[in-house]
Amino acid sequence: MPSPRAPGWQGSSSRDPGQPCGGDSPRSSSVINNYLDASEPVSLEARLSRMHFHDNQRKVDYVLAYHYRKRGAHLAQGSPGHSLAIISNGERGKEPHAGGPGDIELGPLDALEEERKEQREEFEHNLMEAGLELEKDLENKSQGSIFVRIHAPWQVLAREAEFLKIKVPIKKEMYEIKAGGSIAKKFSAVLQKLSSPLQPRVPEHSNNKMKNLSYPFSREKMYLYNIQEKDTFFDNATRSRIVHEILKRTVCSRANNMMGINSLIANNIYEAAYPLHDGEYDSPEDDMNDRKLLYQEWARYGVFYKFQPIDLIRKYFGEKIGLYFAWLGLYTSFLIPPSVIGVIVFLYGCATIEEDIPSREMCDQQNVFTMCPLCDKSCDYWNLNSACGTARASHLFDNTATVFFSIFMALWATMFLENWKRLQMRLGYFWDLTGIEEEEEHSRPEYETKVREKMLKESNKSAVQKLDTNTTGCDNEDDEDKLTWKDRFPGYLMNFASILFMIALTFSIVFGVIVYRITTAAALSLNKATRSNVRVTVTATAVIINLVVILILDEIYGAVAKWLTKIEVPKTEQTFEERLILKAFLLKFVNAYSPIFYVAFFKGRFVGRPGSYVYVFDGYRMEECAPGGCLMELCIQLSIIMLGKQLIQNNIFEIGVPKLKKLFRKLKDETEAGETDSAHSKHPEQWDLDYSLEPYTGLTPEYMEMIIQFGFVTLFVASFPLAPLFALLNNVIEVRLDAKKFVTELRRPDAVRTKDIGIWFDILSGIGKFSVISNAFVIAITSDFIPRLVYQYSYSHNGTLHGFVNHTLSFFNVSQLKEGTQPENSQFDQEVQFCRFKDYREPPWAPNPYEFSKQYWLVLSARLAFVIIFQNLVMFLSVLVDWMIPDIPTDISDQIKKEKSLLVDFFLKEEHEKLKLMDEPALRSPGGGDRSRSRAASSAPSGQSQPGSVISSSSQHTNV
Amino acid sequence: MPSPRAPGWQGSSSRDPGQPCGGDSPRSSSVINNYLDASEPVSLEARLSRMHFHDNQRKVDYVLAYHYRKRGAHLAQGSPGHSLAIISNGERGKEPHAGGPGDIELGPLDALEEERKEQREEFEHNLMEAGLELEKDLENKSQGSIFVRIHAPWQVLAREAEFLKIKVPIKKEMYEIKAGGSIAKKFSAVLQKLSSPLQPRVPEHSNNKMKNLSYPFSREKMYLYNIQEKDTFFDNATRSRIVHEILKRTVCSRANNMMGINSLIANNIYEAAYPLHDGEYDSPEDDMNDRKLLYQEWARYGVFYKFQPIDLIRKYFGEKIGLYFAWLGLYTSFLIPPSVIGVIVFLYGCATIEEDIPSREMCDQQNVFTMCPLCDKSCDYWNLNSACGTARASHLFDNTATVFFSIFMALWATMFLENWKRLQMRLGYFWDLTGIEEEEEHSRPEYETKVREKMLKESNKSAVQKLDTNTTGCDNEDDEDKLTWKDRFPGYLMNFASILFMIALTFSIVFGVIVYRITTAAALSLNKATRSNVRVTVTATAVIINLVVILILDEIYGAVAKWLTKIEVPKTEQTFEERLILKAFLLKFVNAYSPIFYVAFFKGRFVGRPGSYVYVFDGYRMEECAPGGCLMELCIQLSIIMLGKQLIQNNIFEIGVPKLKKLFRKLKDETEAGETDSAHSKHPEQWDLDYSLEPYTGLTPEYMEMIIQFGFVTLFVASFPLAPLFALLNNVIEVRLDAKKFVTELRRPDAVRTKDIGIWFDILSGIGKFSVISNAFVIAITSDFIPRLVYQYSYSHNGTLHGFVNHTLSFFNVSQLKEGTQPENSQFDQEVQFCRFKDYREPPWAPNPYEFSKQYWLVLSARLAFVIIFQNLVMFLSVLVDWMIPDIPTDISDQIKKEKSLLVDFFLKEEHEKLKLMDEPALRSPGGGDRSRSRAASSAPSGQSQPGSVISSSSQHTNV
C-alpha cells in the first residue's frame, strides 16, 4: 500500500459494480455524455474559446496526452466527424466503446499497448470517481496523440481547496495598507510618480496597496467568501493545481498500484500531463488574456527597463516561479549600486595611474633593474621597465579603493540576502503564504520501484529462510517498506567516488592547462620570432582552452549530477531536487572556479628561486606571474571566463539549442505523423498548441546560472571590480530571456506553492560567507596592498612608496646559476653580476644567502594579520547588518498582526450574532431555575453564559 | 482605542442596563449567588479541596488579590461568618453591597481607594460579561487582602480553546511511535531497562512511545474529541492559561481604557494575579497531586541522579518553563563527555610532566639563565630555575592535548546546539507545538501610558497650532497612536550612553585592579620580608577583588539593564524581554570576562624590553606574566572567578536571599496584618498559601546564569580543561535548586506556550562562534604551543625541544640599563654582563640591537596562520556538523508526516460518510435529468458528483 491515504479516499473503488447504490440515478451529470456533440458537432469557430470542452461550458483544467498505435486502424477511418470518445467507466474490463456510434472493430492489439490502455482506463475511471470530468477524442486513426481533457467541477474544487487549505479572500471590504508616516507617504507618492513609466501596465499592479483579508477555504464557512460566480472563483492556476493534486494521489492498481500521474508518465502509460495556457500570446485579436499581457508587458526585450509584474507572474505560473523572478529582479536591481561603485573604483584606478609611485618607478628608464631570466637557457636577462605596461594596467585593479570595494561587496552580499528575506516575507504576506504547511510529498516512482524490488527479494529470501529456521526472518519487517542505509550504500559509494573522480578530473584538466602553458611557453621561447609575444599568446590560448573545457564540462556535469542523484534513489521529489542541486552546484562550482583559484592563490608560489628553481617533468620551470603581479592575470582570467560563459551560455545554450530542438521536434513530428489530417492543424486546439511546446523541467538551470554568476560577482570582486557591471548587463537580458521562454516556449508549468527559494538561499549565503575569506586572501596574498603598506610604515624613509620596487626585489649572484641554465648568447647590453628577482630573500652576501629574509616574515605576518582582521571584521559587520535589518519588514509584521486581529474581530462578531440567534429560542425554553445555578452552567452547553444575560440577571439578583 | 479587538468582544457592555433582553431570565447561573453559602456556610473541613469555590463544585482557575483599606472598618467587624461577598455586576455605580446581609455602612473612603474600587468593580463586571464566574470575600475588616477567585465554565473554556487553537487529542485510538529498525528497538529496550532506576516514577512517563493524534479544538467538531468529563477535559494549566488570556484582553474603561490585568497590577489596582498550585507539596496525606509528585520525583536533592519528568513539568508549569528545564537537562548531560575528556587532558598533562623538555630545562640546575630583574631598583637578577614550579604547573594545562580539546569543545558546542534544536523539535511534536502561531501580544502598560501622554501633548500642540494655521497639524495623524523614532530617541541615546558608561566603568575597574597589582607589587618588593611571596599575594588578592567586583556589578548591571529597558518603552512584553536580555547579557558578559580577556590577551604584551620598559604613572612598570607563561595565570583567574561566582551566587543569591526575603515578608505581614483573625491561618485556603509565596518573575536570571557559565566552559576551554567538570557539578545541583524554587517557593507561573527558547539560542550560538576565535587566539597567542612547534621544525637540530628555553630568551647588555633602574645592592652570586628576558629580539651585538628578530616575525606568522587555519577549519567543521545533523529528527519528521496523513485519512472518512448520508435523501429527490448534465453539476452544489453515483450512471449510459 503505497500511501495510507489511498484506501480512505477511494474506499468505494473495489465495490461490486453491480451494486444498486445510486444505480440508475438521474445524476449522471459528472459523466461525459457526448452523443449530442457527436451528432451535432459544434463548429470550432463557433466555440467561445479553445480552452473548453466541446459543450463550451466546462473549462479544460488539465490535459493528459498519450500516443496510441493500433493495428486495426484502417477500419475506423470512416467517421472523422465523430472524433470524441465516450468516457464510460462503469465496469472495467468491459470494452467501453461497445455500442458507441464510432464503434471500432478491434484488431489484435499489442500486449503492451493493450495493457497500457487498460491502465489508462482504470486511471481515468479513478479520476472520475474522485469527481473530475473528462473528455477525450476517439482513437480513430491507426496512431496519433490523444488528449484527455480534465475539468474540475465546483464541488471538487471546493473539497480540495478545503483540504489544501487554500486561502481565499473573505467578504470583508479590502483594507488599505498603511505606508509609514506622512513624510514617507509623500516620498513614496513622489517615487511612484517618478517610477510610473517603469511600471508594467498590468491591471493588478495599480492597487498593490490594498489587500483582501483571506482565510483558508472551508465549505462550512461559505458565507464568509465573496462567491459571485463559481466558475471563476478559483483562478486558472489554482484550478489546475487542484486537478494536479488529484492526479498525483490517484492510484492505478493495474499498474502495480502506482500512485500518481508522474509514475504513469515515467512508465510511458501517458506521455505528458500539463495545464493549459490561457490562450495565445500573439493572437491578433483584441481578446486579452493573462498570457498575452505577460508577453506584452514582461516577456519582450522592448520592456527591459520596466519592473516585472510579479503578482501577475505568480497568478499565472504559481508561487515557485513567481519567487524565482522576484529573486532575479531583486538581484538585478541590487547589482546597480556595485556596478556604479565598481566603475568608480576602476575610474579611480585610471585617474591615479600617474600618481602611483611603484609603477612610475618601474617605468622609469633611469631606474634600471636587471632581472633574472624568465626561462632557462633561451631567455636572457631583462630590464624591469619592459614590464611597465602590465604594471600600469595592474594599478587599475590593484589600488586602495579595491580593499574598500571588497568590504563593501561582502556587506552588499549580506544586505542582498537580508533584503531577499524581507521581500520573500512581503510576497509571502501578499500571496497569503504565511502559515502554509509543507505539502505532503509522494514518493518518487523510481523509489517505489526500488522498494517493490526489495520487498520482492526480501520475501523470496525470507521464504527460503523460513524453510531453514522458523524463528527469525520476521525481524526486518519494519525495514521492508523503505530503503535503509544498507540498501542505499552502493548508491552513496558510487556518488562519493564519482564526485571525487569528477573533481579530480577538473583539477587534472587545470593542471593540464598549466602544463600546456609551461611547455608551449618553453617551446615558443626557443623560436626567436615568437618570443616577444609568448606571454600574450600562451595566456590567451590557455584561457580559451579553460573556457571551452568549463563550458563542456558544465553540460557533462549537469548530466552526471542527475545520473548520480537517480542512483541515490531519493524518496521524494523535493529531496531529489535538493540533492541534485547540491551535487550539480559542487561540480559546477569546482569546474568554473578551479582555474581562477589556481591563478589567485597558487600561481607563482612554487617557482623556487634563481639557482634552485622548481621543475615539473624535468626541464620545465613552474610558471611565474607577470611582473605586474598575479592580480592582473587573475583579472584577465576572471573577465574572460565570466564574460565568455555568459555570452556563450546565453546565446548558444539558452537561445540556440531550444530553437534547434524545436526544429528537430517539428521535423520529427512531420515525418512521423504524416497521416494526421491537415484540417486539425489549421485550427489547432489549445492543447495541441501546448503539446507542441517544450515541457517545463524545473528552475534548477536558471538558478544555477545565476548562482555561479553571483560567485563571480562576490568571490573575486577584489581583483575585478567591473564584474558587477557585466553581471548587471547580462541579467537585464536574462530576465527577459527567461520570461520569453516561460511565456512562449514552454508548456504551462504546474502552479507550485512554496514559501521560499529553498536550498538556493543556503547556497547563496554560503557563497557570501566564502567570499569574505576569498577576498581577504586575494587582498592579502595576491595583491601588493600589504607589502606596500608594510614598506610605507616600516621601511620607507619618508613615508612614501619611493624605493618600494627596489625593496621587493632580491639579489642573485649570476655566478651561482646552475650549469646549463645560464642564458645562451646573452645579448644584454651590460655585464651582469647580480640579477634581481621578485621575492624577499637574503642577499648573496648575507651569512645565510637566499633564505627568506626578515622582511619576508614581517610581510607574511602583516598579510595574515590582515586576513584575520578583515575576515572577522567583515563577518562581524555582516552579522550586525543581519541583526539590524529585521527579517520581517515592520509594515508587514504590523499588517500581519492587524490582519490577525481583524480576523479575530470578524469571527467574534459572527460568534456573537450566532449566539444571539441561539439565545432567543433558549430564552423561551424553560431553563434551569435560579437555584440550580452553577451545576447547570458547567454541564449543559445550552445554558451558556452570555454577556447580555449576565447583565440582566444581576438586576434580578438584587431583588432576591 | 488600545486594541481593535475590544469593541467586538464587549460589544454589549455599553448597552442600556435596563434593556429587557434576558432581563429576568432564569439563566442567572453564571452569576455567583452566594446567599446559600452565606446562610449555610460549608465548613472548611467538609470541603473536598481547598481549590474550589465554596460550593465545592467550581474549580478556582485563577486568583486576583488586592489589598483594601477603609475608614469605616470598625462598623463591619460584627459578622465574620458572612465572609463571602456578592459579586453583582449589573448597574455600575450603584453600590453592589446594598441589600446584602453583610451590609456595611459606608464610611467616607479615600478618593483613590474609591476610584480603585470602582475600577476593580468594572473590571470584574467585564470579566463576568466574558463568561467567567467569580467568587470573592467580603471586605469586612478595616483592611486586608481580598482574593477574587475566578472559575471558567465549560462554554468559556470551549470558546477560548477554539480561538487559541489549543490542540486536544482526538478520539482515534493512540498509535505507537515506531522505533527505528529491529536492532534499534532491541537496543533501546536494553537501554530503557538499564536506565529505569534513573527514570522518575511519574505515571505519564511510562508510555512516552504513545501519542494521541491531536487537532485544534473546535466546537463544531465536538464529535472528534474524547470528552468524558467536561470538568477535567482541559488540565489545570490550560484552564488557567485560558483565564489569563481573558484577563489580558479585558478592558477597564474607567482606568483610562487600560487593557489587561497586567496594566491594572502595574497601577496598583490589583496586587497580584496568579493561578493556583495543585495542592500542597508536603501534605502528609495520601492524596497525590502533580505538585507533590513533582516535589518527590524532581525537586529534591535526593533524586539528583534521575532524569527530569519533563512532560509532567510541562503539564504543570507550561511549555516555556518545560523548555527551560529540558534545555538545562540537555546541557547538563552534554557536559558529561567534555568533563571526562577534560579530566583526561588534565591527567595527560600530569602524566607527561616529566617528559616535558622545556620545563625540565627550566628546572635543570646546571642550565643557568640569568634573568633580568623584574622591577626597577629593588629587584635583583634571578635564575630561571627558580620559576621551575610554575613552569611545571603550566605544562598541566599547556600541552598538545589542549589543542585537540579546544577543537573538540568547539564542535561540542555546535553539537549541543544542534541536539538542542532536535530535542526542541521532538518536544514540540510531543507537546503539539508544531504549527502554533505566535500569540498576539498586547502592549505593555508603560507603553500605553507613554502613548497616551504623547497623544495628549500632540492634541494640545495641534490645538495651539490650529489657532495659528489651519492647514497643517493633521499631518501627523498616523504617528499619534504609536511611538516614533523621534519619541524614542532620548531613550535610545540614554541607553547607548549608559551602556558605554557601564562598559567603560568595567574596563576602568579592571584597569584599577591592574594598577593595584602593579603598585602593590612594587610596594611589597621594597620590603625584603614580603618580597618572596609578592607574586602569590598580589595575584590572589587581585583575583578576589575582581571576583567581588564582578559579583557586585552583576547585581547592579541587572538592575541597570532593567531600568534602561524601561526607559526604552518597548511595545510588547516580548520585545521588552528580548531587549532586557540583550542588554543584561552584554553588560554581564563584559563584566565577567573583561579581567579574563585582559589576562589572556593583553597582560605582559606591553611590557617593553629591558632598557626601555613601558611605564604607567611614571615609575611603575607594566606587569609581566609569570615565567611559565600567561596561560597559567589565565587558568588561575578563570578557575577562581568561575568557581567563586558559582558558589557564591548559588549559595547566597539563590538560597540565602530568597530565604531572607521570605522572612522579611513574613515579619512585615505579621506586623501589618496583626488584626487578621487567626482562625483563617489555621486552615489556610490554597490562595492564601500561594499568596504568601514569591511571585514568579521570569526565567531570565536562570538562563543568564547558565549562559555565562556556558561562556566559561567554551570561551577559554583551551586554558582550563577542567571547566566543564566544575560546570557539570554545579548544574547537577542547579537543576534541583531551580526545581525546588519553582515547586515550593514561587507562586504558580502562568502556563506560557512557546516553541523555542527564543533569543537565548542566538546568544548561545553567538558564544559558540566567538569561542572558536577566542580559543584560536588563546592557543596561538597565550600558550607556548606555536613557538614550540616552530622551534621543533625550524630551529631544532634534532627535531626535539632541547634548547627551546634558550631560544625563547633574548640577551640584554646590563650596561645599557637606564640610570637608576639597575638593581641596588645586587646580591647575585656572580658577575652579570648579559641578562636574559623572554622575547625574540636581536642580541646586543647585532647591527640593530633589541629590534624584533627574524624569529619573532616567523613565530608571529606561524601564530597568525594557526589562527586562520584553526578558525576556518573549526568553523567549517561546525557548519558540516550543523548540516549533517538534521534539525528535525528523522523519526519525528516521519511521525509528523504520518500523523498528517492519518488526520487527512480520518477527515476524508468522515467526509465520505457525511456525503453518503446526504446522498440518500438526494437520490429520492427529483434531481436534474440526464440531458441537463454539466450545467447543473457546475452550478447546483446539491448535484454533487460522487464516486458511487459515477459508477452507477455509466451503466445507464451505455443503455441509451
mmCIF file with all atom_site columns, C-alpha atoms in Angstrom, chain A residues 439-556:
data_model
loop_
_atom_site.group_PDB
_atom_site.id
_atom_site.type_symbol
_atom_site.label_atom_id
_atom_site.label_alt_id
_atom_site.label_comp_id
_atom_site.label_asym_id
_atom_site.label_entity_id
_atom_site.label_seq_id
_atom_site.pdbx_PDB_ins_code
_atom_site.Cartn_x
_atom_site.Cartn_y
_atom_site.Cartn_z
_atom_site.occupancy
_atom_site.B_iso_or_equiv
_atom_site.pdbx_formal_charge
_atom_site.auth_seq_id
_atom_site.auth_comp_id
_atom_site.auth_asym_id
_atom_site.auth_atom_id
_atom_site.pdbx_PDB_model_num
ATOM 1   C CA . GLU A 1 439 ? 2.633  19.787  1.375   1.00 0.00 ? 439 GLU A CA 1
ATOM 2   C CA . GLU A 1 440 ? 2.706  16.089  1.791   1.00 0.00 ? 440 GLU A CA 1
ATOM 3   C CA . GLU A 1 441 ? 5.160  14.639  -0.632  1.00 0.00 ? 441 GLU A CA 1
ATOM 4   C CA . HIS A 1 442 ? 4.562  11.476  -2.530  1.00 0.00 ? 442 HIS A CA 1
ATOM 5   C CA . SER A 1 443 ? 7.371  9.080   -3.157  1.00 0.00 ? 443 SER A CA 1
ATOM 6   C CA . ARG A 1 444 ? 9.080  9.243   -6.495  1.00 0.00 ? 444 ARG A CA 1
ATOM 7   C CA . PRO A 1 445 ? 8.213  6.459   -8.936  1.00 0.00 ? 445 PRO A CA 1
ATOM 8   C CA . GLU A 1 446 ? 11.806 5.285   -9.005  1.00 0.00 ? 446 GLU A CA 1
ATOM 9   C CA . TYR A 1 447 ? 11.841 4.983   -5.266  1.00 0.00 ? 447 TYR A CA 1
ATOM 10  C CA . GLU A 1 448 ? 8.695  2.942   -5.260  1.00 0.00 ? 448 GLU A CA 1
ATOM 11  C CA . THR A 1 449 ? 10.024 0.622   -7.929  1.00 0.00 ? 449 THR A CA 1
ATOM 12  C CA . LYS A 1 450 ? 13.136 0.089   -5.907  1.00 0.00 ? 450 LYS A CA 1
ATOM 13  C CA . VAL A 1 451 ? 11.178 -0.614  -2.737  1.00 0.00 ? 451 VAL A CA 1
ATOM 14  C CA . ARG A 1 452 ? 8.993  -3.067  -4.624  1.00 0.00 ? 452 ARG A CA 1
ATOM 15  C CA . GLU A 1 453 ? 12.051 -4.848  -5.937  1.00 0.00 ? 453 GLU A CA 1
ATOM 16  C CA . LYS A 1 454 ? 13.473 -5.001  -2.474  1.00 0.00 ? 454 LYS A CA 1
ATOM 17  C CA . MET A 1 455 ? 10.307 -6.342  -0.954  1.00 0.00 ? 455 MET A CA 1
ATOM 18  C CA . LEU A 1 456 ? 10.144 -8.993  -3.626  1.00 0.00 ? 456 LEU A CA 1
ATOM 19  C CA . LYS A 1 457 ? 13.706 -10.019 -2.909  1.00 0.00 ? 457 LYS A CA 1
ATOM 20  C CA . GLU A 1 458 ? 13.137 -9.951  0.823   1.00 0.00 ? 458 GLU A CA 1
ATOM 21  C CA . SER A 1 459 ? 10.055 -12.061 0.614   1.00 0.00 ? 459 SER A CA 1
ATOM 22  C CA . ASN A 1 460 ? 11.866 -14.567 -1.563  1.00 0.00 ? 460 ASN A CA 1
ATOM 23  C CA . LYS A 1 461 ? 14.726 -14.644 0.836   1.00 0.00 ? 461 LYS A CA 1
ATOM 24  C CA . SER A 1 462 ? 12.573 -14.935 3.902   1.00 0.00 ? 462 SER A CA 1
ATOM 25  C CA . ALA A 1 463 ? 10.623 -17.671 2.192   1.00 0.00 ? 463 ALA A CA 1
ATOM 26  C CA . VAL A 1 464 ? 13.897 -19.510 1.729   1.00 0.00 ? 464 VAL A CA 1
ATOM 27  C CA . GLN A 1 465 ? 14.903 -18.680 5.258   1.00 0.00 ? 465 GLN A CA 1
ATOM 28  C CA . LYS A 1 466 ? 11.660 -19.903 6.680   1.00 0.00 ? 466 LYS A CA 1
ATOM 29  C CA . LEU A 1 467 ? 12.412 -23.290 5.260   1.00 0.00 ? 467 LEU A CA 1
ATOM 30  C CA . ASP A 1 468 ? 15.609 -23.306 7.266   1.00 0.00 ? 468 ASP A CA 1
ATOM 31  C CA . THR A 1 469 ? 14.565 -21.711 10.522  1.00 0.00 ? 469 THR A CA 1
ATOM 32  C CA . ASN A 1 470 ? 11.137 -20.733 11.516  1.00 0.00 ? 470 ASN A CA 1
ATOM 33  C CA . THR A 1 471 ? 12.097 -18.263 14.202  1.00 0.00 ? 471 THR A CA 1
ATOM 34  C CA . THR A 1 472 ? 13.994 -15.478 12.519  1.00 0.00 ? 472 THR A CA 1
ATOM 35  C CA . GLY A 1 473 ? 13.062 -13.788 9.312   1.00 0.00 ? 473 GLY A CA 1
ATOM 36  C CA . CYS A 1 474 ? 10.356 -11.557 10.688  1.00 0.00 ? 474 CYS A CA 1
ATOM 37  C CA . ASP A 1 475 ? 12.741 -9.182  12.330  1.00 0.00 ? 475 ASP A CA 1
ATOM 38  C CA . ASN A 1 476 ? 13.198 -6.996  9.345   1.00 0.00 ? 476 ASN A CA 1
ATOM 39  C CA . GLU A 1 477 ? 9.515  -6.422  8.882   1.00 0.00 ? 477 GLU A CA 1
ATOM 40  C CA . ASP A 1 478 ? 9.788  -2.732  9.547   1.00 0.00 ? 478 ASP A CA 1
ATOM 41  C CA . ASP A 1 479 ? 12.583 -2.168  7.132   1.00 0.00 ? 479 ASP A CA 1
ATOM 42  C CA . GLU A 1 480 ? 10.876 -3.802  4.244   1.00 0.00 ? 480 GLU A CA 1
ATOM 43  C CA . ASP A 1 481 ? 8.769  -0.885  3.181   1.00 0.00 ? 481 ASP A CA 1
ATOM 44  C CA . LYS A 1 482 ? 11.556 1.596   2.983   1.00 0.00 ? 482 LYS A CA 1
ATOM 45  C CA . LEU A 1 483 ? 15.130 1.726   1.848   1.00 0.00 ? 483 LEU A CA 1
ATOM 46  C CA . THR A 1 484 ? 17.617 1.512   4.648   1.00 0.00 ? 484 THR A CA 1
ATOM 47  C CA . TRP A 1 485 ? 21.111 2.747   4.759   1.00 0.00 ? 485 TRP A CA 1
ATOM 48  C CA . LYS A 1 486 ? 22.261 -0.692  3.710   1.00 0.00 ? 486 LYS A CA 1
ATOM 49  C CA . ASP A 1 487 ? 20.255 -0.559  0.518   1.00 0.00 ? 487 ASP A CA 1
ATOM 50  C CA . ARG A 1 488 ? 21.487 2.853   -0.319  1.00 0.00 ? 488 ARG A CA 1
ATOM 51  C CA . PHE A 1 489 ? 25.098 2.233   0.465   1.00 0.00 ? 489 PHE A CA 1
ATOM 52  C CA . PRO A 1 490 ? 26.167 1.255   -3.072  1.00 0.00 ? 490 PRO A CA 1
ATOM 53  C CA . GLY A 1 491 ? 24.485 4.373   -4.396  1.00 0.00 ? 491 GLY A CA 1
ATOM 54  C CA . TYR A 1 492 ? 26.180 6.594   -1.858  1.00 0.00 ? 492 TYR A CA 1
ATOM 55  C CA . LEU A 1 493 ? 29.527 4.976   -2.514  1.00 0.00 ? 493 LEU A CA 1
ATOM 56  C CA . MET A 1 494 ? 29.090 5.429   -6.243  1.00 0.00 ? 494 MET A CA 1
ATOM 57  C CA . ASN A 1 495 ? 28.164 9.034   -5.655  1.00 0.00 ? 495 ASN A CA 1
ATOM 58  C CA . PHE A 1 496 ? 31.106 9.699   -3.455  1.00 0.00 ? 496 PHE A CA 1
ATOM 59  C CA . ALA A 1 497 ? 33.534 8.019   -5.820  1.00 0.00 ? 497 ALA A CA 1
ATOM 60  C CA . SER A 1 498 ? 32.130 9.729   -8.880  1.00 0.00 ? 498 SER A CA 1
ATOM 61  C CA . ILE A 1 499 ? 32.186 13.148  -7.323  1.00 0.00 ? 499 ILE A CA 1
ATOM 62  C CA . LEU A 1 500 ? 35.751 12.644  -6.197  1.00 0.00 ? 500 LEU A CA 1
ATOM 63  C CA . PHE A 1 501 ? 36.607 11.457  -9.670  1.00 0.00 ? 501 PHE A CA 1
ATOM 64  C CA . MET A 1 502 ? 34.932 14.436  -11.308 1.00 0.00 ? 502 MET A CA 1
ATOM 65  C CA . ILE A 1 503 ? 36.708 16.856  -9.017  1.00 0.00 ? 503 ILE A CA 1
ATOM 66  C CA . ALA A 1 504 ? 39.991 15.103  -9.696  1.00 0.00 ? 504 ALA A CA 1
ATOM 67  C CA . LEU A 1 505 ? 39.219 15.329  -13.398 1.00 0.00 ? 505 LEU A CA 1
ATOM 68  C CA . THR A 1 506 ? 38.654 19.044  -13.127 1.00 0.00 ? 506 THR A CA 1
ATOM 69  C CA . PHE A 1 507 ? 41.874 19.506  -11.217 1.00 0.00 ? 507 PHE A CA 1
ATOM 70  C CA . SER A 1 508 ? 43.830 17.446  -13.665 1.00 0.00 ? 508 SER A CA 1
ATOM 71  C CA . ILE A 1 509 ? 42.436 19.456  -16.546 1.00 0.00 ? 509 ILE A CA 1
ATOM 72  C CA . VAL A 1 510 ? 43.507 22.605  -14.776 1.00 0.00 ? 510 VAL A CA 1
ATOM 73  C CA . PHE A 1 511 ? 46.894 21.044  -14.283 1.00 0.00 ? 511 PHE A CA 1
ATOM 74  C CA . GLY A 1 512 ? 46.923 20.000  -17.931 1.00 0.00 ? 512 GLY A CA 1
ATOM 75  C CA . VAL A 1 513 ? 46.358 23.570  -18.981 1.00 0.00 ? 513 VAL A CA 1
ATOM 76  C CA . ILE A 1 514 ? 49.203 24.631  -16.714 1.00 0.00 ? 514 ILE A CA 1
ATOM 77  C CA . VAL A 1 515 ? 51.463 22.089  -18.333 1.00 0.00 ? 515 VAL A CA 1
ATOM 78  C CA . TYR A 1 516 ? 50.295 23.301  -21.713 1.00 0.00 ? 516 TYR A CA 1
ATOM 79  C CA . ARG A 1 517 ? 51.213 26.814  -20.719 1.00 0.00 ? 517 ARG A CA 1
ATOM 80  C CA . ILE A 1 518 ? 54.620 25.857  -19.420 1.00 0.00 ? 518 ILE A CA 1
ATOM 81  C CA . THR A 1 519 ? 55.583 23.693  -22.344 1.00 0.00 ? 519 THR A CA 1
ATOM 82  C CA . THR A 1 520 ? 54.196 25.989  -25.005 1.00 0.00 ? 520 THR A CA 1
ATOM 83  C CA . ALA A 1 521 ? 55.907 28.928  -23.416 1.00 0.00 ? 521 ALA A CA 1
ATOM 84  C CA . ALA A 1 522 ? 59.150 26.992  -23.370 1.00 0.00 ? 522 ALA A CA 1
ATOM 85  C CA . ALA A 1 523 ? 58.713 25.850  -26.954 1.00 0.00 ? 523 ALA A CA 1
ATOM 86  C CA . LEU A 1 524 ? 57.764 29.259  -28.219 1.00 0.00 ? 524 LEU A CA 1
ATOM 87  C CA . SER A 1 525 ? 60.628 30.964  -26.486 1.00 0.00 ? 525 SER A CA 1
ATOM 88  C CA . LEU A 1 526 ? 63.041 28.751  -28.383 1.00 0.00 ? 526 LEU A CA 1
ATOM 89  C CA . ASN A 1 527 ? 61.926 30.415  -31.547 1.00 0.00 ? 527 ASN A CA 1
ATOM 90  C CA . LYS A 1 528 ? 63.122 33.971  -31.621 1.00 0.00 ? 528 LYS A CA 1
ATOM 91  C CA . ALA A 1 529 ? 60.352 35.249  -33.857 1.00 0.00 ? 529 ALA A CA 1
ATOM 92  C CA . THR A 1 530 ? 57.593 34.308  -31.453 1.00 0.00 ? 530 THR A CA 1
ATOM 93  C CA . ARG A 1 531 ? 59.467 35.083  -28.280 1.00 0.00 ? 531 ARG A CA 1
ATOM 94  C CA . SER A 1 532 ? 58.206 38.607  -27.878 1.00 0.00 ? 532 SER A CA 1
ATOM 95  C CA . ASN A 1 533 ? 54.565 37.610  -27.811 1.00 0.00 ? 533 ASN A CA 1
ATOM 96  C CA . VAL A 1 534 ? 54.988 34.461  -25.804 1.00 0.00 ? 534 VAL A CA 1
ATOM 97  C CA . ARG A 1 535 ? 53.186 35.563  -22.710 1.00 0.00 ? 535 ARG A CA 1
ATOM 98  C CA . VAL A 1 536 ? 50.206 37.041  -24.507 1.00 0.00 ? 536 VAL A CA 1
ATOM 99  C CA . THR A 1 537 ? 49.809 34.091  -26.854 1.00 0.00 ? 537 THR A CA 1
ATOM 100 C CA . VAL A 1 538 ? 50.120 31.494  -24.133 1.00 0.00 ? 538 VAL A CA 1
ATOM 101 C CA . THR A 1 539 ? 47.835 33.246  -21.689 1.00 0.00 ? 539 THR A CA 1
ATOM 102 C CA . ALA A 1 540 ? 45.163 33.895  -24.287 1.00 0.00 ? 540 ALA A CA 1
ATOM 103 C CA . THR A 1 541 ? 45.102 30.378  -25.678 1.00 0.00 ? 541 THR A CA 1
ATOM 104 C CA . ALA A 1 542 ? 45.200 28.842  -22.218 1.00 0.00 ? 542 ALA A CA 1
ATOM 105 C CA . VAL A 1 543 ? 42.274 30.902  -21.021 1.00 0.00 ? 543 VAL A CA 1
ATOM 106 C CA . ILE A 1 544 ? 40.273 29.980  -24.084 1.00 0.00 ? 544 ILE A CA 1
ATOM 107 C CA . ILE A 1 545 ? 41.042 26.320  -23.529 1.00 0.00 ? 545 ILE A CA 1
ATOM 108 C CA . ASN A 1 546 ? 39.940 26.743  -19.949 1.00 0.00 ? 546 ASN A CA 1
ATOM 109 C CA . LEU A 1 547 ? 36.729 28.395  -21.047 1.00 0.00 ? 547 LEU A CA 1
ATOM 110 C CA . VAL A 1 548 ? 35.885 25.716  -23.581 1.00 0.00 ? 548 VAL A CA 1
ATOM 111 C CA . VAL A 1 549 ? 36.619 22.985  -21.073 1.00 0.00 ? 549 VAL A CA 1
ATOM 112 C CA . ILE A 1 550 ? 34.447 24.705  -18.485 1.00 0.00 ? 550 ILE A CA 1
ATOM 113 C CA . LEU A 1 551 ? 31.557 25.010  -20.904 1.00 0.00 ? 551 LEU A CA 1
ATOM 114 C CA . ILE A 1 552 ? 31.783 21.399  -21.992 1.00 0.00 ? 552 ILE A CA 1
ATOM 115 C CA . LEU A 1 553 ? 32.249 20.003  -18.517 1.00 0.00 ? 553 LEU A CA 1
ATOM 116 C CA . ASP A 1 554 ? 29.396 22.178  -17.294 1.00 0.00 ? 554 ASP A CA 1
ATOM 117 C CA . GLU A 1 555 ? 26.991 20.312  -19.517 1.00 0.00 ? 555 GLU A CA 1
ATOM 118 C CA . ILE A 1 556 ? 28.537 16.956  -18.724 1.00 0.00 ? 556 ILE A CA 1
#
